[in-house]
Tab-separated table of C-alpha atoms and ligand atoms in Angstrom:
chain	number	residue	atom	x	y	z
A	26	MET	CA	84.894	92.742	146.712
A	27	SER	CA	85.215	89.002	147.233
A	28	ASP	CA	87.750	86.632	145.698
A	29	GLY	CA	85.955	83.494	146.790
A	30	PRO	CA	84.052	81.948	149.672
A	31	ASP	CA	84.396	83.642	153.039
A	32	PRO	CA	86.104	81.089	155.306
A	33	ALA	CA	84.277	82.559	158.322
A	34	SER	CA	80.816	82.142	156.769
A	35	ASN	CA	78.298	79.759	158.376
A	36	SER	CA	76.757	78.590	155.127
A	37	GLU	CA	76.716	74.836	154.398
A	38	PRO	CA	79.981	73.781	152.734
A	39	THR	CA	79.421	72.599	149.176
A	40	ALA	CA	80.645	69.073	148.498
A	41	PRO	CA	83.758	69.058	146.310
A	42	LEU	CA	82.961	68.149	142.737
A	43	HIS	CA	83.799	64.483	142.167
A	44	ARG	CA	85.757	64.167	138.934
A	45	ARG	CA	86.025	60.738	137.378
A	46	ARG	CA	89.345	59.500	136.125
A	47	PRO	CA	89.213	59.489	132.285
A	48	ARG	CA	87.977	56.101	131.090
A	49	TYR	CA	89.859	54.106	128.518
A	50	SER	CA	88.738	51.262	126.383
A	51	GLY	CA	90.822	48.112	126.183
A	52	LYS	CA	93.423	46.716	128.555
A	53	ASN	CA	96.197	49.268	128.399
A	54	PRO	CA	95.743	53.033	128.684
A	55	ARG	CA	97.260	54.938	125.788
A	56	ARG	CA	96.849	58.511	126.895
A	57	PHE	CA	99.292	60.007	129.388
A	58	GLU	CA	96.641	61.248	131.824
A	59	GLN	CA	94.974	57.807	131.872
A	60	LYS	CA	98.145	56.155	133.151
A	61	TYR	CA	97.114	56.849	136.703
A	62	LYS	CA	98.860	53.756	138.057
A	63	GLU	CA	102.238	54.642	136.607
A	64	LEU	CA	101.766	58.257	137.645
A	65	ASP	CA	101.522	57.179	141.292
A	66	PRO	CA	104.668	55.070	141.697
A	67	ALA	CA	104.399	54.662	145.460
A	68	LEU	CA	101.048	52.882	145.135
A	69	HIS	CA	101.537	50.829	141.994
A	70	ALA	CA	104.985	49.230	142.172
A	71	ALA	CA	103.881	46.111	140.246
A	72	THR	CA	102.632	48.140	137.257
A	73	ILE	CA	105.858	50.153	137.214
A	74	ALA	CA	107.965	46.970	137.329
A	75	LYS	CA	105.987	45.525	134.398
A	76	VAL	CA	106.452	48.652	132.278
A	77	LEU	CA	110.183	48.759	133.079
A	78	ALA	CA	110.608	45.075	132.214
A	79	SER	CA	109.057	45.750	128.792
A	80	GLY	CA	111.842	48.278	128.047
A	81	LYS	CA	109.572	51.312	128.391
A	82	THR	CA	109.702	54.277	130.730
A	83	PRO	CA	106.694	54.479	133.068
A	84	ALA	CA	104.645	57.667	132.784
A	85	GLY	CA	105.972	60.446	135.012
A	86	MET	CA	109.377	58.780	135.518
A	87	HIS	CA	112.856	59.044	134.025
A	88	ARG	CA	115.432	56.282	133.962
A	89	PRO	CA	118.938	57.621	134.600
A	90	ILE	CA	121.380	56.774	131.804
A	91	MET	CA	124.928	55.342	132.120
A	92	VAL	CA	124.824	55.499	135.913
A	93	THR	CA	127.718	53.041	136.403
A	94	GLU	CA	129.951	54.808	133.887
A	95	ILE	CA	129.140	58.235	135.339
A	96	LEU	CA	129.886	57.106	138.897
A	97	GLU	CA	133.162	55.581	137.691
A	98	THR	CA	134.298	58.780	136.015
A	99	LEU	CA	133.085	61.158	138.732
A	100	ALA	CA	134.153	58.920	141.636
A	101	PRO	CA	132.229	60.937	144.272
A	102	ARG	CA	133.611	60.494	147.780
A	103	PRO	CA	132.317	61.212	151.291
A	104	GLY	CA	132.752	64.859	152.216
A	105	GLU	CA	132.737	66.139	148.621
A	106	ILE	CA	130.620	68.902	147.110
A	107	ALA	CA	128.611	67.816	144.067
A	108	VAL	CA	126.499	69.790	141.608
A	109	ASP	CA	123.938	68.078	139.407
A	110	CYS	CA	123.279	70.755	136.771
A	111	THR	CA	120.284	68.841	135.368
A	112	LEU	CA	118.435	67.332	138.323
A	113	GLY	CA	115.487	65.915	136.305
A	114	TYR	CA	113.958	62.954	138.145
A	115	GLY	CA	116.957	62.839	140.478
A	116	GLY	CA	118.186	59.409	139.360
A	117	HIS	CA	121.863	60.393	139.097
A	118	ALA	CA	121.605	62.822	142.021
A	119	ARG	CA	120.377	60.081	144.321
A	120	GLU	CA	123.373	57.859	143.498
A	121	ILE	CA	125.870	60.698	143.895
A	122	LEU	CA	124.259	61.794	147.172
A	123	ALA	CA	124.603	58.295	148.582
A	124	ARG	CA	128.354	58.521	147.913
A	125	VAL	CA	129.144	62.042	149.174
A	126	VAL	CA	127.600	61.454	152.591
A	127	PRO	CA	128.690	61.686	155.297
A	128	GLY	CA	130.106	65.165	155.240
A	129	GLY	CA	129.368	66.076	151.634
A	130	ARG	CA	126.418	67.604	149.855
A	131	LEU	CA	124.761	67.945	146.489
A	132	LEU	CA	123.236	70.987	144.874
A	133	GLY	CA	120.644	70.140	142.203
A	134	LEU	CA	119.714	72.633	139.481
A	135	ASP	CA	116.855	72.517	137.023
A	136	VAL	CA	114.830	75.062	135.088
A	137	ASP	CA	111.611	73.037	135.181
A	138	PRO	CA	109.144	74.483	137.720
A	139	ILE	CA	106.716	71.574	137.250
A	140	GLU	CA	108.996	68.586	137.845
A	141	GLN	CA	111.564	70.088	140.217
A	142	PRO	CA	109.321	70.238	143.333
A	143	LYS	CA	108.251	66.612	142.773
A	144	THR	CA	111.888	65.516	142.532
A	145	GLU	CA	112.806	67.450	145.645
A	146	ALA	CA	109.955	65.773	147.551
A	147	ARG	CA	111.015	62.312	146.307
A	148	LEU	CA	114.635	62.787	147.394
A	149	ARG	CA	113.583	64.232	150.745
A	150	ALA	CA	111.368	61.150	151.263
A	151	LEU	CA	114.484	59.019	150.691
A	152	GLY	CA	116.068	60.740	153.687
A	153	PHE	CA	118.198	63.441	152.013
A	154	GLY	CA	117.538	66.475	154.220
A	155	PRO	CA	118.434	70.118	153.493
A	156	GLU	CA	121.811	69.694	155.193
A	157	VAL	CA	122.981	67.373	152.363
A	158	PHE	CA	120.696	68.183	149.446
A	159	ALA	CA	119.727	71.642	148.172
A	160	VAL	CA	117.678	72.467	145.093
A	161	GLN	CA	117.740	75.638	143.001
A	162	ARG	CA	115.471	76.498	140.090
A	163	SER	CA	118.209	77.850	137.927
A	164	ASN	CA	119.706	77.602	134.480
A	165	PHE	CA	123.120	75.924	134.566
A	166	ALA	CA	124.393	78.786	132.404
A	167	GLY	CA	124.495	80.725	135.696
A	168	LEU	CA	126.572	78.112	137.571
A	169	PRO	CA	129.144	80.593	139.001
A	170	ARG	CA	126.348	82.770	140.438
A	171	VAL	CA	124.537	79.697	141.814
A	172	LEU	CA	127.706	78.465	143.526
A	173	ALA	CA	128.352	81.883	145.028
A	174	SER	CA	124.779	82.185	146.301
A	175	ALA	CA	125.160	78.792	147.982
A	176	GLY	CA	128.334	80.039	149.672
A	177	LEU	CA	130.541	77.671	147.660
A	178	THR	CA	133.832	78.518	145.952
A	179	GLY	CA	133.737	75.394	143.791
A	180	ALA	CA	132.546	71.811	143.386
A	181	ASP	CA	134.455	68.512	143.435
A	182	VAL	CA	131.970	66.768	141.168
A	183	ILE	CA	129.789	68.293	138.431
A	184	LEU	CA	127.324	66.424	136.231
A	185	ALA	CA	125.265	67.641	133.285
A	186	ASP	CA	122.874	65.183	131.604
A	187	LEU	CA	121.669	67.358	128.755
A	188	GLY	CA	118.325	67.693	127.019
A	189	VAL	CA	114.862	66.865	128.272
A	190	SER	CA	113.615	64.298	130.770
A	191	SER	CA	111.156	61.499	130.050
A	192	MET	CA	108.609	63.273	132.258
A	193	GLN	CA	108.812	66.280	129.941
A	194	ILE	CA	108.769	64.319	126.657
A	195	ASP	CA	105.997	61.952	127.666
A	196	ASP	CA	103.558	64.552	128.997
A	197	PRO	CA	101.713	65.819	125.888
A	198	SER	CA	100.697	69.017	127.670
A	199	ARG	CA	104.382	70.076	127.688
A	200	GLY	CA	104.384	70.068	123.872
A	201	PHE	CA	107.526	67.973	123.202
A	202	SER	CA	105.751	64.814	122.111
A	203	VAL	CA	105.993	63.643	118.514
A	204	LYS	CA	103.596	60.793	119.266
A	205	HIS	CA	100.783	62.504	121.181
A	206	ALA	CA	99.078	65.735	120.218
A	207	GLY	CA	99.551	68.637	122.604
A	208	PRO	CA	100.054	72.399	122.421
A	209	LEU	CA	103.200	73.198	120.411
A	210	ASP	CA	105.125	74.553	123.392
A	211	MET	CA	108.455	72.752	124.150
A	212	ARG	CA	109.567	75.069	126.964
A	213	MET	CA	111.382	73.346	129.830
A	214	ASN	CA	110.301	76.351	131.867
A	215	PRO	CA	106.825	77.277	130.594
A	216	GLN	CA	106.943	80.464	132.686
A	217	ARG	CA	109.651	81.998	130.485
A	218	GLY	CA	110.281	82.688	126.820
A	219	LYS	CA	108.138	81.916	123.799
A	220	PRO	CA	106.533	78.571	122.915
A	221	ALA	CA	107.619	76.779	119.727
A	222	SER	CA	104.357	77.794	118.002
A	223	ALA	CA	105.217	81.502	118.434
A	224	LEU	CA	108.819	80.958	117.343
A	225	LEU	CA	107.774	79.191	114.123
A	226	ALA	CA	105.142	81.836	113.384
A	227	SER	CA	107.780	84.589	113.724
A	228	LEU	CA	110.461	83.036	111.498
A	229	ARG	CA	111.205	83.684	107.838
A	230	PRO	CA	112.148	80.672	105.677
A	231	GLU	CA	115.870	81.588	105.528
A	232	ALA	CA	116.097	81.799	109.322
A	233	LEU	CA	114.253	78.504	109.745
A	234	THR	CA	116.560	76.811	107.216
A	235	ARG	CA	119.557	77.925	109.284
A	236	LEU	CA	117.918	76.852	112.541
A	237	LEU	CA	117.104	73.350	111.228
A	238	THR	CA	120.600	72.925	109.817
A	239	ASP	CA	122.496	74.291	112.819
A	240	ASN	CA	120.449	72.511	115.488
A	241	ALA	CA	119.727	69.144	113.877
A	242	ASP	CA	121.792	68.838	110.643
A	243	GLU	CA	118.400	68.519	108.914
A	244	PRO	CA	119.045	67.435	105.294
A	245	TYR	CA	115.607	68.635	104.130
A	246	ALA	CA	115.889	72.034	105.838
A	247	ALA	CA	115.687	74.051	102.603
A	248	ALA	CA	112.652	72.118	101.344
A	249	LEU	CA	110.776	72.250	104.655
A	250	ALA	CA	111.463	75.825	105.756
A	251	PRO	CA	109.179	77.602	103.227
A	252	LEU	CA	106.356	75.195	104.162
A	253	LEU	CA	106.660	75.734	107.922
A	254	ALA	CA	108.053	79.225	108.537
A	255	GLY	CA	105.564	81.945	109.442
A	256	ARG	CA	102.730	79.478	109.976
A	257	ALA	CA	100.670	79.245	113.160
A	258	PHE	CA	100.643	75.585	114.220
A	259	ALA	CA	98.617	75.121	117.386
A	260	THR	CA	99.574	71.513	118.133
A	261	THR	CA	102.489	69.108	117.853
A	262	ALA	CA	100.327	66.877	115.634
A	263	GLU	CA	99.602	69.712	113.162
A	264	LEU	CA	103.314	70.404	112.805
A	265	ALA	CA	104.189	66.700	112.444
A	266	ASN	CA	101.509	66.284	109.742
A	267	ALA	CA	102.738	69.342	107.832
A	268	ILE	CA	106.316	67.956	107.854
A	269	ARG	CA	105.122	64.589	106.537
A	270	ALA	CA	102.897	66.224	103.898
A	271	GLY	CA	105.818	68.394	102.774
A	272	LEU	CA	108.007	65.355	102.027
A	273	PRO	CA	105.540	62.921	100.414
A	274	ARG	CA	108.236	60.805	98.771
A	275	LEU	CA	109.865	59.771	102.071
A	276	ASN	CA	108.982	56.356	103.456
A	277	LYS	CA	107.481	56.215	106.960
A	278	ASP	CA	110.762	55.651	108.820
A	279	ALA	CA	112.551	58.478	107.022
A	280	ALA	CA	109.571	60.796	107.566
A	281	ASP	CA	109.446	59.908	111.289
A	282	LEU	CA	113.161	60.688	111.600
A	283	THR	CA	112.657	64.026	109.884
A	284	VAL	CA	109.812	64.904	112.259
A	285	ARG	CA	112.052	64.067	115.234
A	286	ARG	CA	114.913	66.180	113.897
A	287	VAL	CA	112.644	69.184	113.267
A	288	PHE	CA	111.204	68.863	116.786
A	289	GLN	CA	114.720	68.619	118.219
A	290	ALA	CA	115.872	71.701	116.303
A	291	LEU	CA	112.898	73.742	117.520
A	292	ARG	CA	113.307	72.547	121.118
A	293	ILE	CA	116.968	73.596	121.116
A	294	ALA	CA	116.005	77.053	119.832
A	295	VAL	CA	113.024	77.514	122.167
A	296	ASN	CA	115.179	76.724	125.220
A	297	ASP	CA	118.335	78.423	123.924
A	298	GLU	CA	120.134	75.175	124.694
A	299	PHE	CA	123.407	75.810	122.857
A	300	SER	CA	123.952	79.207	124.510
A	301	ALA	CA	123.363	77.642	127.939
A	302	LEU	CA	125.749	74.776	127.165
A	303	ASP	CA	128.452	77.135	125.879
A	304	ALA	CA	128.109	79.256	129.037
A	305	LEU	CA	128.390	76.161	131.248
A	306	LEU	CA	131.466	74.899	129.380
A	307	ARG	CA	133.126	78.316	129.816
A	308	ALA	CA	132.252	78.378	133.532
A	309	LEU	CA	133.401	74.830	134.350
A	310	PRO	CA	137.149	75.354	134.909
A	311	ALA	CA	136.587	78.088	137.503
A	312	SER	CA	133.667	76.187	139.079
A	313	LEU	CA	135.675	73.026	139.809
A	314	ASN	CA	137.817	72.678	142.917
A	315	PRO	CA	141.403	71.466	142.389
A	316	GLY	CA	141.151	67.760	141.488
A	317	GLY	CA	137.464	68.247	140.572
A	318	ARG	CA	135.747	66.061	137.956
A	319	VAL	CA	133.022	66.868	135.448
A	320	ALA	CA	130.917	64.444	133.377
A	321	MET	CA	128.678	65.506	130.506
A	322	LEU	CA	126.081	63.265	128.892
A	323	THR	CA	125.023	64.465	125.427
A	324	PHE	CA	122.354	63.226	123.034
A	325	HIS	CA	123.186	64.657	119.625
A	326	SER	CA	126.186	65.794	117.622
A	327	GLY	CA	125.591	69.526	118.211
A	328	GLU	CA	126.031	69.002	121.951
A	329	ASP	CA	128.871	66.475	121.752
A	330	ARG	CA	130.913	68.658	119.365
A	331	ARG	CA	130.788	71.544	121.863
A	332	VAL	CA	131.769	69.394	124.856
A	333	LYS	CA	134.585	67.664	122.955
A	334	LYS	CA	136.028	70.980	121.742
A	335	ALA	CA	135.815	72.680	125.153
A	336	PHE	CA	137.450	69.760	126.991
A	337	ALA	CA	140.245	69.496	124.379
A	338	ALA	CA	140.892	73.265	124.674
A	339	GLY	CA	140.959	72.951	128.481
A	340	LEU	CA	143.554	70.173	128.235
A	341	ARG	CA	145.730	72.186	125.823
A	342	GLU	CA	145.587	75.157	128.164
A	343	SER	CA	146.379	72.881	131.161
A	344	VAL	CA	143.140	73.795	132.924
A	345	TYR	CA	142.289	70.104	132.806
A	346	VAL	CA	144.948	67.475	133.534
A	347	ALA	CA	143.004	64.655	131.890
A	348	ILE	CA	139.975	64.246	129.612
A	349	ALA	CA	138.189	61.257	128.086
A	350	ASP	CA	140.303	60.027	125.095
A	351	GLU	CA	137.258	58.592	123.428
A	352	VAL	CA	133.589	59.137	123.880
A	353	ILE	CA	131.995	56.526	126.194
A	354	ARG	CA	128.778	54.887	124.938
A	355	PRO	CA	126.059	52.989	126.818
A	356	SER	CA	126.339	49.195	126.789
A	357	PRO	CA	124.164	47.173	124.394
A	358	ALA	CA	122.429	45.764	127.497
A	359	GLU	CA	121.462	49.255	128.676
A	360	CYS	CA	120.237	50.264	125.203
A	361	GLY	CA	118.162	47.050	125.069
A	362	ALA	CA	116.609	47.738	128.455
A	363	ASN	CA	116.163	51.460	127.790
A	364	PRO	CA	116.147	52.493	124.125
A	365	ARG	CA	116.289	56.153	125.191
A	366	ALA	CA	119.902	55.522	126.239
A	367	ALA	CA	120.979	54.635	122.683
A	368	PRO	CA	122.115	58.091	121.447
A	369	ALA	CA	123.913	58.978	124.715
A	370	LYS	CA	127.602	59.971	124.678
A	371	LEU	CA	129.595	60.519	127.852
A	372	ARG	CA	132.716	62.684	128.155
A	373	TRP	CA	134.617	63.675	131.278
A	374	ALA	CA	137.402	66.018	132.338
A	375	ARG	CA	139.536	66.398	135.479
A	376	LYS	CA	141.005	69.614	136.771
A	377	GLY	CA	144.580	69.692	138.063
B	1161	SAM	C1	117.905	64.390	130.796
B	1161	SAM	S1	117.118	65.218	132.119
B	1161	SAM	C2	118.091	64.820	133.508
B	1161	SAM	C3	117.721	63.532	134.146
B	1161	SAM	C4	118.465	63.260	135.438
B	1161	SAM	N1	119.886	63.096	135.227
B	1161	SAM	C5	117.898	62.042	136.144
B	1161	SAM	O1	118.652	61.101	136.426
B	1161	SAM	O2	116.710	62.026	136.430
B	1161	SAM	C6	117.565	66.861	131.814
B	1161	SAM	C7	116.994	67.856	132.814
B	1161	SAM	O3	117.759	69.037	132.716
B	1161	SAM	C8	116.938	70.156	132.738
B	1161	SAM	N2	117.659	71.193	131.976
B	1161	SAM	C9	117.891	71.227	130.650
B	1161	SAM	N3	118.595	72.314	130.327
B	1161	SAM	C10	118.851	72.978	131.493
B	1161	SAM	C11	119.566	74.170	131.818
B	1161	SAM	N4	120.142	74.916	130.877
B	1161	SAM	N5	119.644	74.514	133.112
B	1161	SAM	C12	119.059	73.761	134.091
B	1161	SAM	N6	118.345	72.646	133.830
B	1161	SAM	C13	118.253	72.248	132.550
B	1161	SAM	C14	115.646	69.715	132.114
B	1161	SAM	O4	114.573	70.511	132.577
B	1161	SAM	C15	115.562	68.267	132.578
B	1161	SAM	O5	114.834	68.158	133.766
């Protein structure tokens, strides 16, 4: 039985099939896979700079949010142990790493098997070797186990920048995109769990109403649920169209917002995001070294409520000696330069 060509065979090698890059009409590519220049940042710095200057995020990249504020609150110092629970593109990790060396190290966690190896390679290319930077494909819900397996009793600095990265949202094949049709998937780790299409197909209207309300405060949950629950939507576009068709009296902006909220609610359910966040918040006090600091960046009220409550409880119980009095928001300048920063809320806590 043969699985493929015999490497020892003498037959003429066949020339590899030449595949053309997809063509696009007009000046600017619209489809993700046509953005070959942005997708190869090392070769096309000028294109990247142009996209950034226009306030957009280049394909395949993520711009870290509230970096200055996060560094101020975490104050990483040489020799310290840092954990970035949501490594993503490595934007925050890179800045923290630069401040914990010499002597310190950073452990980066992410569940995404597609983006994590690329991020590891990028940070290695910047000179962060295995002695200062380690990566684990792991859910942050398992932080205590991850720390133990790395031989650590705690961390001095912990960051969690919740939700999905721009690389995940912008790649239609990952199934998060409201704008571009792709399979209705939404898994941060496509190797585990069920895609959003299967979840929707398995739900009854009452359960979907609850899900939309709990995960996105969706005001039209009761009207939408009977139209969407139990149906087999193959693509993100089919689902978005069904939401719009179900609320014909909404103007375009209101309908777009509803589509975004429904997508958010499904994404949270598909990735079990609230359970993971609750587990992380419970694990934080024991995972921080004395004097350790944690910063959490959230992007909607369901996340912020949980962080605020957990930090306040930690302060009451004297686990934390200080927490953020008020939520910290990105500056107008940052929101102008990167509209994806606009919903961000930062909270921090310090252990005694
Ligand atoms: C907003 S991005 C982080 C961006 C990162 N701070 C940067 O500067 O590039 C969130 C990342 O966290 C990951 N993620 C989300 N939930 C997670 C969880 N429960 N455990 C581990 N990683 C998670 C996602 O896969 C995504 O890559």
